């Protein structure tokens, strides 16, 4: 809609003109419409000789030159528009009178340029001012303004505003059939953003009836099926699209092959086939790089937007694709590779709090080790006995130190250097918290072109922001504990527990983090309050399908950050197993207060709730410590030899199904490691 509407600029001639000027103006417009730009420029030159003061002639001349160059001289047109704007003293915020209606073509062209330069907020400001004066505009120009605004609203996740404007457009074009199909496609994109699947289904049928099996309509339907969870059907629809029939990116600014591979990657991400997903994203990156590497005819480095058609300024999706790659790599356990992708994306999308959160999660995952490393020695004595020294009477058992407290992560370099360190994670999380809106705000973004990723700014719903805030606070508490900043960790954990929409899993972690911080601050009584097993009533991740983090081109697909299918392997799978974690930690807290009977009671109560082989090494060490305090050195040795709690707990509840329980310290939501059991 944007470029087509540019062809009406020459109609902006003043009504107070002579017959000769009127004739030249008509001839220039007809030549422009016919694509004969040389003749058009000759007529405009004659007009300029007659009337040198009319800036509209200069404007039309610039537009004709732009089209003569096959829309490749964007910098020249932009410069001319800025000069004319200064000449008529018309900043967008000063538009408030009939004079501004006369200058509407200038404003519209400026909005189109801003759109193609991805300066969406400024383009919307100009477009909304134009919309205020839409009544006196001729019908085609009014429609062009509306379509431009609809596109901008969808790009900045203001689907409700887009639908309102589409209703206005529907009234405008009810007499004819022009742009009807385009209107329906915009409606589908808006409903997809709103997750309004019933309304979307109705519009999809309308699009398929009018557009047939064209690539855009099939991509839209594929996105619709994807949101419904019909992933195989979504893949089938993508594969049935005839990409070869598409006009090509030089005409439309859209690389369909890049979109195709990207959308396949998003779908396979949602199916938890992450290795396949990263394969498809790499293919999309290759296609994108091939398209962007095509030689530009521009030689002047100061004119970086010239030398290629203006629509191709929106073709490059490299940073969106890098973001998608980063999320996939994070899920398949390659945090350092994910960090490299995301750190490049954050240079462009620095206003996105989720992107900073994912960067912090990369740092956390890179510093905590893999779950395989953490659980390798769990069932054996390796988790407890480090070595045996001496022989006979002098034989000694050296117990392994399980403590990971007060680890020094950096080696003297600045924390602000972007490396996958815990110090840098703390900076990322501070940025994320600062970028989250306190209340629901209008989305303001400067993200990529026609895509449904949320890479720009604070573009999330209120619910999405609250969920994101909870994750950021949980990560912040963990990072502060790892860095030994216990007061800050307690502050973050308390804030987390005060959040109104807190999932059971994060509430569980909030209590654990608060307790660990309080124990480190020697406030054991307060810690015991947090370690009450009754605090755990739910361990679900509580992630809805609304949480979107992945993007795709042209609004035809979005990948869910997590479909909430399952918790990580090392996370307590049930309330029962989570309560055992609380009891083991409660026993540690009582130990610190020398209340050994209470500690033993907590230990044995927790052990009775799980299978003997699922008792973590930390609990075994705690039992050894308690027996040594009680003077039972032989019993402590027996516990070490058998690697299980003896003999107070002789019978364990026979459980028909075993909960998946791993050591306490790697408990985590998503990529976030969690609590380390307190012990002496």
XYZ file of C-alpha atoms in Angstrom:
680
model
C 0.000 0.000 0.000
C 2.829 2.364 0.834
C 4.633 2.499 -2.460
C 1.496 2.414 -4.556
C 0.223 5.435 -2.725
C 3.354 7.393 -3.518
C 2.125 7.761 -7.063
C -0.448 10.326 -6.062
C 1.979 13.017 -5.008
C 1.650 14.940 -8.240
C -1.994 15.659 -7.528
C -0.974 18.131 -4.870
C -0.921 21.121 -7.247
C -2.554 24.277 -5.980
C -5.991 25.213 -7.309
C -4.956 28.857 -7.805
C -3.120 28.314 -11.107
C -3.396 29.433 -14.750
C -4.698 27.244 -17.579
C -1.157 26.694 -18.848
C -0.013 25.494 -15.419
C -3.062 23.280 -15.140
C -2.331 21.719 -18.532
C 1.327 21.117 -17.666
C 0.344 19.683 -14.295
C -2.140 17.279 -15.919
C 0.413 16.211 -18.523
C 3.045 15.628 -15.832
C 0.644 13.509 -13.794
C -0.417 11.437 -16.814
C 3.219 10.851 -17.796
C 4.053 9.837 -14.208
C 1.110 7.422 -14.064
C 2.148 5.909 -17.407
C 5.705 5.408 -16.133
C 7.187 7.935 -18.576
C 9.296 9.726 -15.995
C 11.485 11.651 -18.477
C 8.422 13.360 -19.970
C 7.058 13.968 -16.495
C 10.299 15.670 -15.432
C 10.232 17.880 -18.573
C 6.690 19.049 -17.777
C 7.680 19.702 -14.174
C 10.718 21.722 -15.334
C 8.412 23.913 -17.428
C 6.133 24.345 -14.426
C 9.052 25.357 -12.262
C 10.090 28.036 -14.745
C 6.607 29.539 -14.490
C 6.186 29.193 -10.735
C 9.488 29.024 -8.857
C 7.993 29.533 -5.400
C 5.727 26.463 -5.277
C 7.502 23.827 -3.154
C 5.073 21.165 -4.404
C 6.711 21.256 -7.818
C 10.068 20.527 -6.163
C 8.412 17.691 -4.227
C 6.894 16.167 -7.365
C 10.193 16.563 -9.180
C 11.993 14.656 -6.376
C 9.387 11.876 -6.458
C 9.612 11.564 -10.263
C 13.433 11.391 -10.054
C 13.069 8.724 -7.372
C 10.815 6.568 -9.545
C 13.017 7.144 -12.589
C 15.915 5.584 -10.651
C 13.726 2.501 -9.902
C 13.288 3.770 -6.331
C 17.016 3.492 -5.571
C 17.808 7.112 -4.608
C 16.241 6.996 -1.150
C 18.849 9.316 0.389
C 18.183 12.078 -2.183
C 14.414 11.870 -1.681
C 14.820 11.892 2.086
C 17.090 14.947 1.927
C 14.660 16.833 -0.325
C 11.700 16.016 1.948
C 13.578 17.263 5.026
C 14.517 20.510 3.244
C 10.913 21.066 2.153
C 9.641 20.326 5.630
C 11.968 22.971 7.062
C 10.918 25.342 4.290
C 7.230 25.159 5.217
C 8.028 25.077 8.967
C 5.947 21.978 9.472
C 7.050 19.593 12.153
C 4.577 16.785 12.776
C 3.657 18.074 16.226
C 2.722 21.466 14.767
C 0.087 20.071 12.387
C -3.128 21.618 13.574
C -4.731 23.571 10.767
C -6.016 23.586 7.197
C -2.588 24.605 5.909
C -1.393 21.206 7.023
C -4.015 19.502 4.875
C -2.402 21.276 1.917
C 0.953 19.814 2.967
C -0.434 16.320 3.531
C 1.443 14.783 0.588
C 4.748 15.956 2.043
C 3.893 14.416 5.419
C 2.739 11.169 3.849
C 5.940 10.767 1.829
C 7.955 11.462 4.922
C 6.028 8.751 6.818
C 6.718 6.268 3.992
C 10.446 7.019 4.168
C 10.442 6.620 7.968
C 8.590 3.317 7.574
C 11.250 1.932 5.260
C 14.010 3.145 7.577
C 12.287 1.188 10.398
C 11.645 4.339 12.418
C 8.149 3.204 13.259
C 7.404 5.458 16.224
C 8.124 8.605 14.196
C 6.184 7.256 11.216
C 3.141 6.586 13.432
C 3.314 10.122 14.854
C 3.148 11.578 11.331
C 0.498 9.104 10.179
C -1.795 9.774 13.140
C -1.594 13.530 12.523
C -2.580 12.923 8.909
C -5.464 10.712 10.008
C -6.924 13.624 11.984
C -7.437 15.515 8.686
C -8.554 12.522 6.632
C -12.012 13.916 5.751
C -10.932 16.390 3.042
C -8.527 13.915 1.376
C -9.457 12.246 -1.852
C -10.489 8.612 -1.426
C -7.342 6.910 -2.765
C -5.041 9.080 -0.687
C -7.156 8.519 2.464
C -6.966 4.758 1.903
C -3.193 4.959 1.419
C -2.825 6.792 4.753
C -5.005 4.197 6.506
C -3.159 1.204 5.042
C 0.189 2.699 6.041
C -1.039 3.221 9.610
C -2.486 -0.312 9.767
C 0.867 -1.739 8.724
C 2.656 0.341 11.345
C 0.212 -0.638 14.092
C 0.685 -4.333 13.348
C 4.468 -3.937 13.338
C 4.313 -2.333 16.780
C 1.814 -4.837 18.243
C -1.138 -2.478 18.429
C -3.567 -4.963 16.910
C -6.668 -3.327 18.417
C -5.849 0.005 16.761
C -5.161 -1.779 13.485
C -8.574 -3.502 13.584
C -10.324 -0.206 14.334
C -8.640 1.384 11.320
C -9.498 -1.628 9.160
C -13.164 -1.115 10.083
C -12.860 2.493 8.834
C -11.205 1.226 5.656
C -14.018 -1.277 5.161
C -16.508 1.566 5.020
C -14.290 3.444 2.553
C -13.980 0.573 0.107
C -17.435 -0.929 0.532
C -18.475 0.570 -2.820
C -15.630 -1.099 -4.742
C -13.457 -4.181 -4.492
C -10.062 -2.504 -4.499
C -7.649 -3.595 -1.755
C -10.266 -5.913 -0.316
C -7.941 -8.893 -0.179
C -5.171 -6.803 1.358
C -7.600 -5.688 4.043
C -8.477 -9.288 4.904
C -4.816 -10.284 5.149
C -4.195 -7.422 7.562
C -7.174 -8.606 9.629
C -5.726 -12.111 9.847
C -2.365 -10.734 10.996
C -4.063 -8.604 13.657
C -6.167 -11.502 14.966
C -3.084 -13.748 15.050
C -1.313 -11.167 17.213
C -4.310 -11.056 19.544
C -4.531 -14.891 19.592
C -8.185 -14.512 18.615
C -8.420 -17.833 16.808
C -12.189 -17.907 16.183
C -12.206 -14.545 14.414
C -8.968 -15.499 12.665
C -10.497 -18.707 11.286
C -13.319 -16.730 9.690
C -10.951 -14.269 8.045
C -8.581 -17.037 6.910
C -11.450 -18.584 4.922
C -12.117 -15.231 3.293
C -8.432 -14.803 2.373
C -8.184 -18.322 0.950
C -11.318 -17.754 -1.127
C -10.063 -14.517 -2.652
C -6.290 -15.079 -2.834
C -6.307 -18.808 -3.438
C -3.146 -20.775 -2.681
C -0.798 -17.821 -2.970
C 2.333 -17.869 -0.815
C 1.179 -15.073 1.576
C -2.211 -16.722 2.198
C -0.623 -20.154 2.788
C 1.936 -18.634 5.170
C -0.891 -16.967 7.096
C -2.871 -20.197 7.310
C 0.264 -22.049 8.414
C 0.716 -19.539 11.248
C -2.926 -19.996 12.239
C -2.547 -23.801 12.394
C 0.682 -23.361 14.316
C -1.071 -21.294 16.993
C -3.712 -24.028 17.284
C -0.967 -26.568 17.913
C -1.434 -28.365 14.568
C 2.290 -28.364 13.826
C 2.288 -31.072 11.165
C -0.452 -29.278 9.257
C 1.464 -26.009 9.571
C 4.544 -27.669 8.034
C 2.419 -29.197 5.262
C 0.947 -25.780 4.382
C 4.413 -24.197 4.256
C 5.670 -26.954 1.984
C 2.710 -26.492 -0.377
C 3.473 -22.811 -0.989
C 4.942 -22.072 -4.415
C 7.850 -19.790 -3.561
C 9.003 -19.630 -7.190
C 5.857 -17.681 -8.165
C 6.660 -14.894 -5.703
C 7.862 -11.677 -7.428
C 11.135 -11.660 -5.465
C 12.673 -9.462 -2.824
C 13.810 -6.767 -5.287
C 10.146 -5.961 -5.957
C 8.532 -6.721 -2.613
C 11.397 -6.395 -0.123
C 10.550 -9.832 1.258
C 12.777 -12.908 0.953
C 10.250 -15.732 0.940
C 12.868 -18.478 1.203
C 14.244 -16.873 4.344
C 10.716 -16.727 5.813
C 10.087 -20.357 4.849
C 13.153 -21.726 6.675
C 12.583 -19.429 9.640
C 8.977 -20.533 10.048
C 10.003 -24.195 9.840
C 12.524 -23.513 12.599
C 9.842 -21.887 14.764
C 7.453 -24.828 14.291
C 10.126 -27.393 15.168
C 11.037 -25.323 18.209
C 7.435 -25.600 19.410
C 7.623 -29.372 18.797
C 10.736 -29.446 21.058
C 12.872 -30.619 18.116
C 15.537 -28.051 18.845
C 18.359 -29.515 16.777
C 16.143 -29.541 13.700
C 15.048 -26.020 14.583
C 18.615 -24.702 14.684
C 19.304 -26.425 11.348
C 16.413 -24.538 9.725
C 17.394 -21.227 11.320
C 20.907 -21.606 9.927
C 19.393 -22.189 6.476
C 17.324 -19.015 6.935
C 20.476 -17.083 7.919
C 22.246 -18.333 4.789
C 19.350 -17.215 2.587
C 19.256 -13.847 4.331
C 23.003 -13.328 3.918
C 22.825 -14.308 0.234
C 20.078 -11.767 -0.400
C 21.821 -8.974 1.529
C 25.146 -9.702 -0.176
C 23.747 -8.941 -3.630
C 25.754 -6.009 -4.966
C 24.428 -2.509 -4.504
C 24.941 0.070 -7.229
C 25.588 2.806 -4.682
C 29.210 3.901 -4.322
C 28.910 6.913 -2.022
C 29.375 5.700 1.602
C 27.441 8.725 2.894
C 24.353 7.493 1.037
C 23.933 4.136 2.724
C 20.231 3.858 1.824
C 20.758 4.382 -1.908
C 21.806 2.064 -4.707
C 18.980 -0.431 -4.237
C 15.169 -0.268 -4.291
C 13.750 1.334 -1.169
C 11.614 -1.722 -0.353
C 14.761 -3.849 0.036
C 15.794 -1.743 3.053
C 13.395 -3.983 4.977
C 14.794 -7.273 3.651
C 17.553 -7.888 6.198
C 16.286 -10.084 9.051
C 19.708 -11.080 10.363
C 19.182 -9.897 13.932
C 15.746 -11.482 14.288
C 17.199 -14.766 13.009
C 20.182 -14.529 15.364
C 17.735 -14.081 18.222
C 15.849 -17.213 17.165
C 19.132 -19.148 16.874
C 20.145 -17.984 20.346
C 16.915 -19.221 21.944
C 17.245 -22.601 20.213
C 20.880 -23.003 21.269
C 19.972 -22.146 24.850
C 17.398 -24.948 24.850
C 19.810 -27.574 23.508
C 22.411 -26.837 26.172
C 24.864 -24.672 24.225
C 24.798 -21.447 26.263
C 28.090 -20.012 24.968
C 26.995 -20.312 21.339
C 23.611 -18.857 22.312
C 25.372 -15.963 24.053
C 27.301 -15.097 20.879
C 24.057 -14.941 18.865
C 22.110 -12.926 21.427
C 24.910 -10.448 22.181
C 24.908 -9.501 18.498
C 21.110 -9.140 18.447
C 21.078 -6.981 21.593
C 23.206 -4.337 19.863
C 20.165 -3.570 17.703
C 17.295 -4.539 20.025
C 18.656 -3.110 23.242
C 15.210 -2.006 24.436
C 13.843 -5.553 24.780
C 13.805 -6.811 28.404
C 13.345 -10.451 27.377
C 16.492 -10.351 25.288
C 18.494 -9.174 28.311
C 16.896 -11.951 30.389
C 17.925 -14.589 27.835
C 21.475 -13.213 27.844
C 21.561 -13.553 31.633
C 20.279 -17.134 31.347
C 23.124 -17.902 28.930
C 25.617 -16.592 31.510
C 23.996 -18.648 34.284
C 23.916 -21.837 32.213
C 27.541 -21.365 31.119
C 28.721 -21.002 34.726
C 26.697 -23.724 36.432
C 27.828 -26.660 34.277
C 25.543 -29.135 32.550
C 22.925 -31.232 34.294
C 24.954 -34.334 33.305
C 27.961 -33.028 35.235
C 25.814 -32.203 38.241
C 24.098 -35.598 38.447
C 26.900 -37.894 37.236
C 27.916 -39.161 40.674
C 24.531 -38.975 42.349
C 23.759 -42.655 43.151
C 27.364 -43.577 44.088
C 29.809 -42.621 46.807
C 31.587 -40.282 44.401
C 29.226 -37.518 45.445
C 30.399 -37.874 49.062
C 33.861 -39.451 49.355
C 36.703 -37.514 47.797
C 39.547 -39.876 48.727
C 40.840 -42.353 51.288
C 44.252 -41.829 52.916
C 46.373 -44.018 55.190
C 46.040 -47.671 56.123
C 44.855 -49.757 59.028
C 44.302 -47.826 62.216
C 45.349 -44.590 60.468
C 42.953 -45.005 57.552
C 40.953 -41.802 56.985
C 38.024 -40.949 54.711
C 38.187 -37.472 53.141
C 34.698 -36.186 52.389
C 34.098 -34.137 49.276
C 33.301 -30.476 49.704
C 29.957 -29.722 48.114
C 30.080 -25.984 48.698
C 29.976 -23.663 45.722
C 29.538 -20.577 47.859
C 31.480 -17.390 47.262
C 32.913 -18.486 43.939
C 35.005 -15.794 42.299
C 33.751 -15.613 38.736
C 35.739 -12.799 37.176
C 39.488 -12.451 36.979
C 39.790 -8.717 37.505
C 38.285 -7.563 34.210
C 35.398 -5.119 34.007
C 31.958 -6.621 34.573
C 30.591 -4.577 31.676
C 32.653 -6.510 29.109
C 30.159 -8.749 27.285
C 31.384 -12.207 28.273
C 29.302 -15.042 29.717
C 30.118 -14.264 33.352
C 27.863 -13.986 36.394
C 28.853 -10.336 36.797
C 27.640 -9.605 33.282
C 24.467 -11.589 34.036
C 23.777 -9.191 36.923
C 24.089 -6.212 34.546
C 21.781 -7.865 31.998
C 19.132 -8.503 34.652
C 19.307 -4.901 35.899
C 18.758 -3.724 32.329
C 15.814 -6.098 31.929
C 14.125 -4.844 35.119
C 14.600 -1.209 34.131
C 13.131 -1.806 30.664
C 9.982 -3.514 31.926
C 7.032 -1.111 32.109
C 5.619 -0.435 35.557
C 2.142 -0.394 34.085
C 0.756 -1.416 30.723
C 1.950 1.073 28.151
C 1.405 1.637 24.482
C 3.913 -0.442 22.565
C 6.791 1.578 21.215
C 9.245 -0.239 19.061
C 11.826 0.040 16.423
C 11.941 -3.583 15.458
C 12.265 -5.317 12.117
C 9.900 -5.305 9.196
C 6.750 -7.324 8.708
C 7.372 -9.922 11.351
C 5.782 -11.147 14.517
C 8.772 -11.219 16.774
C 8.852 -9.169 19.941
C 12.347 -7.840 19.549
C 11.646 -4.167 19.825
C 10.762 -2.486 23.067
C 8.083 -2.845 25.714
C 5.637 -4.505 23.363
C 4.236 -7.126 25.688
C 0.825 -7.421 27.237
C 0.465 -6.654 30.920
C 0.284 -10.386 31.683
C 3.421 -11.079 29.662
C 5.286 -8.288 31.459
C 4.354 -9.674 34.869
C 5.480 -13.183 33.925
C 8.729 -11.776 32.578
C 9.247 -9.731 35.750
C 8.921 -12.877 37.895
C 11.527 -14.717 35.814
C 13.914 -11.751 35.966
C 13.585 -11.457 39.761
C 14.183 -15.200 40.226
C 17.306 -15.068 38.048
C 18.462 -11.902 39.845
C 18.183 -13.613 43.242
C 20.177 -16.612 42.003
C 22.926 -14.475 40.468
C 23.200 -12.325 43.598
C 23.602 -15.490 45.720
C 26.287 -16.793 43.372
C 28.165 -13.495 43.646
C 27.870 -13.476 47.450
C 25.603 -10.402 47.535
C 23.157 -11.823 50.072
C 21.293 -8.600 50.873
C 20.524 -8.014 47.199
C 19.530 -11.673 46.796
C 17.103 -11.359 49.726
C 15.687 -8.155 48.245
C 15.048 -9.839 44.884
C 13.566 -12.962 46.500
C 11.187 -10.884 48.655
C 10.070 -8.895 45.606
C 9.537 -12.148 43.733
C 7.314 -13.555 46.486
C 5.249 -10.343 46.461
C 4.368 -10.635 42.769
C 0.601 -11.080 42.188
C 0.917 -13.529 39.285
C 3.574 -15.913 40.540
C 3.791 -19.490 39.269
C 4.184 -22.315 41.770
C 7.688 -23.135 40.568
C 8.978 -19.588 41.051
C 7.281 -19.314 44.447
C 9.122 -22.473 45.502
C 12.429 -21.029 44.292
C 11.694 -17.656 45.887
C 11.411 -19.291 49.327
C 14.608 -21.289 48.774
C 16.584 -18.248 47.614
C 15.282 -16.101 50.478
C 16.190 -18.832 52.987
C 19.726 -19.210 51.623
C 20.291 -15.451 51.731
C 18.944 -15.230 55.312
C 21.144 -18.119 56.483
C 24.186 -16.398 54.983
C 23.143 -13.246 56.881
C 22.867 -15.311 60.108
C 19.105 -14.769 60.330
C 18.290 -18.454 60.720
C 14.903 -18.003 62.416
C 13.625 -16.000 59.444
C 15.075 -18.609 57.088
C 13.198 -21.417 58.885
C 9.932 -19.576 58.182
C 10.670 -19.694 54.457
C 11.640 -23.376 54.611
C 8.265 -24.550 55.909
C 7.216 -27.410 53.573
C 3.630 -26.112 53.678
C 4.824 -23.131 51.606
C 4.965 -25.495 48.612
C 1.522 -26.134 47.157
C 2.321 -26.159 43.456
C 5.429 -26.654 41.301
C 3.947 -26.049 37.862
C 5.909 -23.779 35.554
C 2.758 -21.778 34.914
C 3.799 -20.683 31.423
C 0.957 -19.867 29.079
C 1.129 -20.065 25.327
C 0.842 -16.260 25.283
C 4.530 -15.957 26.121
C 6.028 -15.392 22.726
C 9.697 -14.986 22.151
C 10.425 -16.138 18.714
C 9.731 -14.325 15.534
C 9.113 -14.938 11.924
C 8.796 -12.891 8.855
C 5.719 -11.163 7.538
C 3.643 -11.958 10.586
C 3.019 -15.443 9.321
C 4.383 -17.346 12.253
C 5.451 -17.058 15.869
C 7.235 -19.626 17.962
C 6.316 -20.065 21.574
C 9.168 -19.512 23.990
C 7.988 -22.529 25.898
C 4.879 -24.564 25.331
C 4.897 -25.550 28.995
C 5.076 -29.245 28.100
C 7.495 -30.327 30.814
C 9.826 -29.090 33.503
C 13.580 -29.469 33.127
C 14.867 -32.906 34.104
C 16.552 -31.722 37.294
C 13.479 -29.890 38.599
C 11.179 -31.473 41.253
C 8.352 -33.087 39.327
C 5.758 -33.013 42.087
C 4.763 -31.159 45.232
C 5.931 -34.165 47.257
C 9.473 -34.121 45.876
C 9.623 -30.312 46.235
C 8.655 -30.614 49.889
C 11.497 -33.063 50.462
C 13.840 -30.363 49.159
C 12.370 -27.962 51.719
C 12.776 -30.517 54.513
C 16.417 -31.266 53.659
C 17.137 -27.539 53.714
C 15.154 -27.101 56.934
C 17.323 -29.780 58.505
C 20.422 -27.821 57.467
C 18.995 -24.678 59.072
C 18.272 -26.481 62.364
C 21.808 -27.859 62.281
C 23.202 -24.345 62.201
C 21.251 -23.598 65.392
C 22.587 -26.831 66.974
C 19.039 -28.224 67.138
C 20.206 -31.661 66.055
C 17.080 -33.585 67.058
C 14.888 -31.340 64.919
C 17.379 -31.611 62.068
C 17.368 -35.429 62.295
C 13.571 -35.466 62.342
C 13.398 -33.284 59.184
C 15.998 -35.441 57.463
C 14.202 -38.707 58.159
C 10.798 -37.262 57.326
C 12.108 -36.131 53.945
C 13.824 -39.461 53.314
C 10.596 -41.338 54.040
C 8.881 -39.435 51.212
C 11.239 -40.573 48.441
C 13.049 -43.712 47.290
C 16.413 -44.389 49.008
C 18.321 -44.032 45.735
C 16.867 -40.553 45.255
C 18.337 -39.126 48.459
C 20.837 -36.442 47.353
C 24.503 -36.489 48.491
C 23.923 -33.331 50.525
C 21.384 -35.180 52.690
C 23.830 -38.064 53.208
C 26.507 -35.611 54.329
C 24.034 -33.960 56.683
C 23.220 -37.345 58.210
C 26.947 -38.061 58.641
C 27.428 -34.713 60.385
C 24.494 -35.372 62.730
C 25.841 -38.805 63.716
C 29.310 -37.361 64.341
C 27.761 -34.670 66.548
C 25.943 -37.440 68.370
C 29.240 -39.307 68.891
C 28.287 -42.215 66.601
C 31.403 -42.332 64.423
C 30.846 -45.974 63.435
C 27.282 -45.252 62.341
C 28.541 -42.274 60.317
C 31.030 -44.579 58.569
C 28.248 -47.074 57.881
C 26.120 -44.333 56.284
C 29.057 -43.406 54.019
C 29.745 -47.024 53.052
C 26.137 -47.794 52.175
C 25.496 -44.330 50.755
C 22.051 -44.203 52.357
C 20.428 -42.974 55.553
C 20.739 -45.594 58.320
C 19.473 -46.932 60.557
C 16.757 -44.637 61.879
C 14.825 -44.900 58.654
C 14.484 -48.602 58.062
C 11.346 -48.549 55.932
C 10.617 -46.236 53.059
C 7.187 -45.664 51.679
C 6.732 -47.870 48.685
C 5.802 -45.526 45.921
C 4.044 -46.856 42.855
C 5.664 -44.246 40.705
C 8.943 -42.561 41.420
C 9.111 -38.792 41.221
C 12.018 -37.515 39.169
C 14.206 -36.086 41.904
C 17.738 -34.848 41.472
C 20.112 -33.076 43.842
C 18.759 -29.940 45.401
C 21.156 -27.424 43.953
C 20.262 -27.693 40.245
C 16.518 -27.096 40.795
C 15.598 -24.575 38.171
C 12.818 -22.942 36.165
C 13.621 -22.991 32.479
C 17.339 -22.219 32.133
C 17.682 -20.803 35.647
C 19.730 -22.769 38.203
C 18.490 -22.613 41.735
C 19.160 -23.231 45.394
C 22.206 -24.807 46.987
C 21.458 -26.716 50.189
C 22.875 -25.140 53.312
C 25.109 -27.465 55.280
C 28.058 -27.443 57.674
